[in-house]
Amino acid sequence: METVATMTDPTSSIRLIKDGGVAHVTLDRPDNLNTIDLAFTTRLLDIATDLAHDAGVRAVLLDGTGRSFCGGGDLKSFAAHGDALPHHLRDVTSHLHAALSVLARIEVPVVVAVHGAVAGAGIGLMALGDIVIAAESTKVVFAYNAIGFSPDGGVSWLLPRQIGARRTLELALTNRAVGSAEALQLGLVSQVVADDVLATEAAALVQQLAAGPTRSFGVTKRLIHDSLTRSYPEHLAAEGEALSASAATADGIEGLAAFLERRPPGFTGR
């Protein structure tokens, strides 16, 4: 897949660049801490839809420019709507949640690289990652209750499943900031690196994943997510069917042959 910049408008709130099977999505409102407004959510939905329909995408990297990954909602823009704010927030969340639903179903690996503030719905964007790399500067804070709002962005659904309901409630109700070390301990992030190597580490990981058996990755993601709604016997049956099917794929045949021949596999995602 050739390098393609799908958005050249310098005023765009999110950039998308595709290169060699990697889709690099960058939140790009650095002067506003990459906060979320209606234009942001509309753009995110467009990007999510694009990625979901592009068979050439083999891995996704999501990160942000400036001092922070995402500071949550753009409260200044929200306040400007006055009495019409409830209606406006329905528009914002309808686009945001549609985008998140699409991104959650993408079967290729999603790597999220976070730094600085990760607040409000920014936590939802972070939590969508299959692997989350955090810079040492990362601070995660719910923020909603500080202004009398309740969560959005899937935060109240994703976090109880990732770190447990008890820990999620404590963070939500106290609104305390969680640093990178504690975020790692809680399971909010997968690993922590120095700020100056975050971009390099994230790029290397997503390139590694893009070169892997992406069809197998997709099945693995589905199995793990579906395990939350299946009984154990049902899930064992699904695993058996999936494993048998994977043995007939091009990547399955290549992977086994490469192992027997003691050579690196050449996966194609088929």
GROMACS .gro file of C-alpha atoms in nm:
model
  270
    1MET     CA    1   0.000   0.000   0.000
    2GLU     CA    2   0.148   0.332  -0.105
    3THR     CA    3   0.183   0.618   0.139
    4VAL     CA    4  -0.141   0.814   0.132
    5ALA     CA    5  -0.221   1.128   0.332
    6THR     CA    6  -0.599   1.117   0.339
    7MET     CA    7  -0.639   1.464   0.487
    8THR     CA    8  -0.430   1.756   0.366
    9ASP     CA    9  -0.639   2.030   0.528
   10PRO     CA   10  -0.407   2.188   0.790
   11THR     CA   11  -0.711   2.280   1.001
   12SER     CA   12  -0.816   1.916   1.042
   13SER     CA   13  -0.846   1.802   1.402
   14ILE     CA   14  -0.715   1.452   1.322
   15ARG     CA   15  -0.456   1.341   1.068
   16LEU     CA   16  -0.452   1.005   0.891
   17ILE     CA   17  -0.150   0.873   0.704
   18LYS     CA   18  -0.130   0.523   0.557
   19ASP     CA   19   0.208   0.373   0.483
   20GLY     CA   20   0.300   0.014   0.411
   21GLY     CA   21   0.001  -0.141   0.584
   22VAL     CA   22   0.016   0.092   0.886
   23ALA     CA   23  -0.258   0.349   0.940
   24HIS     CA   24  -0.123   0.629   1.161
   25VAL     CA   25  -0.402   0.833   1.322
   26THR     CA   26  -0.287   1.147   1.503
   27LEU     CA   27  -0.502   1.371   1.720
   28ASP     CA   28  -0.393   1.715   1.604
   29ARG     CA   29  -0.535   1.999   1.812
   30PRO     CA   30  -0.218   2.071   2.012
   31ASP     CA   31  -0.324   2.422   2.116
   32ASN     CA   32  -0.638   2.271   2.273
   33LEU     CA   33  -0.477   1.961   2.431
   34ASN     CA   34  -0.640   1.756   2.153
   35THR     CA   35  -0.977   1.805   2.316
   36ILE     CA   36  -1.292   1.674   2.155
   37ASP     CA   37  -1.553   1.887   1.979
   38LEU     CA   38  -1.812   1.812   1.711
   39ALA     CA   39  -1.566   1.857   1.423
   40PHE     CA   40  -1.328   1.617   1.598
   41THR     CA   41  -1.593   1.345   1.640
   42THR     CA   42  -1.717   1.387   1.284
   43ARG     CA   43  -1.362   1.348   1.154
   44LEU     CA   44  -1.299   1.047   1.380
   45LEU     CA   45  -1.607   0.873   1.244
   46ASP     CA   46  -1.491   0.936   0.886
   47ILE     CA   47  -1.149   0.790   0.968
   48ALA     CA   48  -1.289   0.489   1.152
   49THR     CA   49  -1.518   0.409   0.858
   50ASP     CA   50  -1.228   0.445   0.616
   51LEU     CA   51  -1.007   0.208   0.816
   52ALA     CA   52  -1.282  -0.049   0.858
   53HIS     CA   53  -1.325  -0.074   0.479
   54ASP     CA   54  -0.957  -0.070   0.379
   55ALA     CA   55  -0.829  -0.426   0.341
   56GLY     CA   56  -0.476  -0.288   0.299
   57VAL     CA   57  -0.459  -0.170   0.661
   58ARG     CA   58  -0.275  -0.429   0.872
   59ALA     CA   59  -0.222  -0.231   1.194
   60VAL     CA   60  -0.331   0.102   1.344
   61LEU     CA   61  -0.133   0.350   1.553
   62LEU     CA   62  -0.320   0.621   1.743
   63ASP     CA   63  -0.132   0.906   1.911
   64GLY     CA   64  -0.152   1.281   1.969
   65THR     CA   65   0.051   1.595   1.908
   66GLY     CA   66   0.153   1.863   2.157
   67ARG     CA   67   0.169   1.837   2.535
   68SER     CA   68  -0.105   1.578   2.582
   69PHE     CA   69  -0.269   1.281   2.416
   70CYS     CA   70  -0.625   1.402   2.479
   71GLY     CA   71  -0.768   1.631   2.744
   72GLY     CA   72  -1.126   1.508   2.703
   73GLY     CA   73  -1.410   1.730   2.588
   74ASP     CA   74  -1.357   2.085   2.462
   75LEU     CA   75  -1.536   2.255   2.750
   76LYS     CA   76  -1.496   2.607   2.610
   77SER     CA   77  -1.671   2.511   2.289
   78PHE     CA   78  -1.939   2.328   2.487
   79ALA     CA   79  -2.008   2.630   2.709
   80ALA     CA   80  -2.061   2.848   2.402
   81HIS     CA   81  -2.382   2.656   2.326
   82GLY     CA   82  -2.553   2.781   2.640
   83ASP     CA   83  -2.899   2.634   2.694
   84ALA     CA   84  -2.861   2.428   2.376
   85LEU     CA   85  -2.568   2.233   2.525
   86PRO     CA   86  -2.764   1.912   2.603
   87HIS     CA   87  -2.872   1.887   2.238
   88HIS     CA   88  -2.519   1.967   2.120
   89LEU     CA   89  -2.368   1.698   2.342
   90ARG     CA   90  -2.606   1.443   2.193
   91ASP     CA   91  -2.464   1.531   1.851
   92VAL     CA   92  -2.105   1.509   1.978
   93THR     CA   93  -2.153   1.177   2.154
   94SER     CA   94  -2.354   1.021   1.872
   95HIS     CA   95  -2.063   1.077   1.632
   96LEU     CA   96  -1.801   0.985   1.892
   97HIS     CA   97  -1.974   0.665   1.998
   98ALA     CA   98  -2.038   0.559   1.640
   99ALA     CA   99  -1.666   0.604   1.568
  100LEU     CA  100  -1.564   0.412   1.879
  101SER     CA  101  -1.801   0.127   1.792
  102VAL     CA  102  -1.639   0.095   1.449
  103LEU     CA  103  -1.286   0.113   1.590
  104ALA     CA  104  -1.369  -0.151   1.852
  105ARG     CA  105  -1.464  -0.395   1.576
  106ILE     CA  106  -1.152  -0.343   1.364
  107GLU     CA  107  -0.979  -0.680   1.350
  108VAL     CA  108  -0.624  -0.559   1.298
  109PRO     CA  109  -0.402  -0.470   1.597
  110VAL     CA  110  -0.452  -0.121   1.740
  111VAL     CA  111  -0.160   0.041   1.926
  112VAL     CA  112  -0.228   0.358   2.126
  113ALA     CA  113   0.062   0.580   2.236
  114VAL     CA  114  -0.029   0.826   2.514
  115HIS     CA  115   0.152   1.108   2.690
  116GLY     CA  116   0.067   1.402   2.913
  117ALA     CA  117  -0.300   1.436   3.003
  118VAL     CA  118  -0.541   1.154   2.924
  119ALA     CA  119  -0.876   1.277   3.053
  120GLY     CA  120  -1.247   1.223   3.002
  121ALA     CA  121  -1.329   1.061   2.668
  122GLY     CA  122  -0.955   1.054   2.599
  123ILE     CA  123  -0.954   0.756   2.837
  124GLY     CA  124  -1.204   0.586   2.608
  125LEU     CA  125  -0.975   0.640   2.310
  126MET     CA  126  -0.681   0.501   2.508
  127ALA     CA  127  -0.877   0.200   2.635
  128LEU     CA  128  -0.964   0.094   2.279
  129GLY     CA  129  -0.601   0.002   2.221
  130ASP     CA  130  -0.503  -0.363   2.210
  131ILE     CA  131  -0.163  -0.246   2.331
  132VAL     CA  132  -0.118   0.090   2.507
  133ILE     CA  133   0.228   0.244   2.538
  134ALA     CA  134   0.247   0.530   2.788
  135ALA     CA  135   0.515   0.794   2.822
  136GLU     CA  136   0.641   0.861   3.174
  137SER     CA  137   0.462   1.199   3.163
  138THR     CA  138   0.119   1.036   3.133
  139LYS     CA  139  -0.151   1.141   3.380
  140VAL     CA  140  -0.491   0.971   3.359
  141VAL     CA  141  -0.786   1.149   3.522
  142PHE     CA  142  -1.161   1.093   3.482
  143ALA     CA  143  -1.243   1.466   3.502
  144TYR     CA  144  -1.618   1.422   3.446
  145ASN     CA  145  -1.731   1.460   3.806
  146ALA     CA  146  -1.514   1.768   3.850
  147ILE     CA  147  -1.769   1.955   3.637
  148GLY     CA  148  -2.077   1.757   3.739
  149PHE     CA  149  -2.090   1.547   3.422
  150SER     CA  150  -2.109   1.169   3.380
  151PRO     CA  151  -1.877   0.954   3.162
  152ASP     CA  152  -1.897   0.902   2.787
  153GLY     CA  153  -1.665   0.754   2.526
  154GLY     CA  154  -1.725   0.402   2.654
  155VAL     CA  155  -1.520   0.476   2.966
  156SER     CA  156  -1.779   0.329   3.205
  157TRP     CA  157  -1.798   0.010   2.993
  158LEU     CA  158  -1.434  -0.049   2.904
  159LEU     CA  159  -1.260   0.024   3.233
  160PRO     CA  160  -1.463  -0.208   3.457
  161ARG     CA  161  -1.370  -0.488   3.217
  162GLN     CA  162  -1.004  -0.389   3.207
  163ILE     CA  163  -0.926  -0.293   3.565
  164GLY     CA  164  -1.240  -0.397   3.757
  165ALA     CA  165  -1.547  -0.214   3.878
  166ARG     CA  166  -1.404  -0.133   4.223
  167ARG     CA  167  -1.095   0.041   4.088
  168THR     CA  168  -1.294   0.218   3.819
  169LEU     CA  169  -1.538   0.355   4.075
  170GLU     CA  170  -1.256   0.481   4.297
  171LEU     CA  171  -1.094   0.667   4.009
  172ALA     CA  172  -1.426   0.801   3.882
  173LEU     CA  173  -1.555   0.925   4.217
  174THR     CA  174  -1.233   1.070   4.358
  175ASN     CA  175  -1.120   1.219   4.027
  176ARG     CA  176  -0.758   1.173   4.130
  177ALA     CA  177  -0.479   1.171   3.873
  178VAL     CA  178  -0.306   0.840   3.801
  179GLY     CA  179   0.056   0.860   3.690
  180SER     CA  180   0.217   0.628   3.437
  181ALA     CA  181   0.363   0.388   3.696
  182GLU     CA  182   0.027   0.336   3.867
  183ALA     CA  183  -0.149   0.315   3.530
  184LEU     CA  184   0.081   0.024   3.445
  185GLN     CA  185   0.016  -0.141   3.779
  186LEU     CA  186  -0.361  -0.108   3.740
  187GLY     CA  187  -0.359  -0.239   3.384
  188LEU     CA  188  -0.467   0.083   3.219
  189VAL     CA  189  -0.156   0.070   2.998
  190SER     CA  190   0.065  -0.212   2.868
  191GLN     CA  191   0.407  -0.056   2.913
  192VAL     CA  192   0.577   0.269   3.011
  193VAL     CA  193   0.867   0.429   2.825
  194ALA     CA  194   1.060   0.756   2.843
  195ASP     CA  195   0.887   1.046   2.668
  196ASP     CA  196   1.169   1.091   2.418
  197VAL     CA  197   1.136   0.735   2.284
  198LEU     CA  198   0.755   0.703   2.285
  199ALA     CA  199   0.716   0.771   1.912
  200THR     CA  200   1.003   0.540   1.819
  201GLU     CA  201   0.883   0.254   2.039
  202ALA     CA  202   0.524   0.283   1.919
  203ALA     CA  203   0.627   0.297   1.552
  204ALA     CA  204   0.850  -0.009   1.589
  205LEU     CA  205   0.574  -0.208   1.758
  206VAL     CA  206   0.307  -0.122   1.503
  207GLN     CA  207   0.544  -0.210   1.217
  208GLN     CA  208   0.614  -0.544   1.383
  209LEU     CA  209   0.242  -0.615   1.415
  210ALA     CA  210   0.169  -0.508   1.057
  211ALA     CA  211   0.422  -0.768   0.936
  212GLY     CA  212   0.251  -1.041   1.139
  213PRO     CA  213  -0.039  -1.280   1.071
  214THR     CA  214  -0.306  -1.012   1.085
  215ARG     CA  215  -0.592  -1.249   1.005
  216SER     CA  216  -0.490  -1.460   1.305
  217PHE     CA  217  -0.465  -1.141   1.513
  218GLY     CA  218  -0.823  -1.054   1.420
  219VAL     CA  219  -0.955  -1.395   1.521
  220THR     CA  220  -0.761  -1.373   1.848
  221LYS     CA  221  -0.917  -1.032   1.922
  222ARG     CA  222  -1.267  -1.165   1.854
  223LEU     CA  223  -1.214  -1.468   2.076
  224ILE     CA  224  -1.090  -1.258   2.367
  225HIS     CA  225  -1.373  -1.006   2.339
  226ASP     CA  226  -1.640  -1.272   2.290
  227SER     CA  227  -1.516  -1.464   2.593
  228LEU     CA  228  -1.692  -1.205   2.811
  229THR     CA  229  -2.035  -1.312   2.686
  230ARG     CA  230  -1.995  -1.688   2.634
  231SER     CA  231  -2.002  -1.984   2.869
  232TYR     CA  232  -1.679  -2.180   2.904
  233PRO     CA  233  -1.800  -2.479   2.696
  234GLU     CA  234  -1.931  -2.244   2.425
  235HIS     CA  235  -1.600  -2.067   2.414
  236LEU     CA  236  -1.399  -2.388   2.394
  237ALA     CA  237  -1.608  -2.490   2.094
  238ALA     CA  238  -1.546  -2.151   1.930
  239GLU     CA  239  -1.171  -2.182   1.992
  240GLY     CA  240  -1.167  -2.527   1.832
  241GLU     CA  241  -1.346  -2.404   1.521
  242ALA     CA  242  -1.123  -2.099   1.492
  243LEU     CA  243  -0.802  -2.299   1.530
  244SER     CA  244  -0.910  -2.550   1.267
  245ALA     CA  245  -0.999  -2.270   1.027
  246SER     CA  246  -0.666  -2.092   1.086
  247ALA     CA  247  -0.474  -2.403   0.980
  248ALA     CA  248  -0.627  -2.368   0.632
  249THR     CA  249  -0.532  -2.002   0.583
  250ALA     CA  250  -0.230  -1.893   0.380
  251ASP     CA  251  -0.069  -1.753   0.694
  252GLY     CA  252  -0.136  -2.072   0.888
  253ILE     CA  253   0.022  -2.285   0.616
  254GLU     CA  254   0.317  -2.047   0.586
  255GLY     CA  255   0.369  -2.023   0.961
  256LEU     CA  256   0.385  -2.397   1.009
  257ALA     CA  257   0.614  -2.442   0.708
  258ALA     CA  258   0.847  -2.167   0.830
  259PHE     CA  259   0.868  -2.331   1.173
  260LEU     CA  260   0.955  -2.669   1.028
  261GLU     CA  261   1.208  -2.515   0.789
  262ARG     CA  262   1.356  -2.300   1.067
  263ARG     CA  263   1.314  -1.974   0.877
  264PRO     CA  264   1.126  -1.647   0.943
  265PRO     CA  265   0.766  -1.663   0.817
  266GLY     CA  266   0.640  -1.431   0.545
  267PHE     CA  267   0.287  -1.349   0.650
  268THR     CA  268   0.045  -1.181   0.409
  269GLY     CA  269  -0.267  -1.144   0.622
  270ARG     CA  270  -0.456  -1.407   0.424
   0.00000   0.00000   0.00000
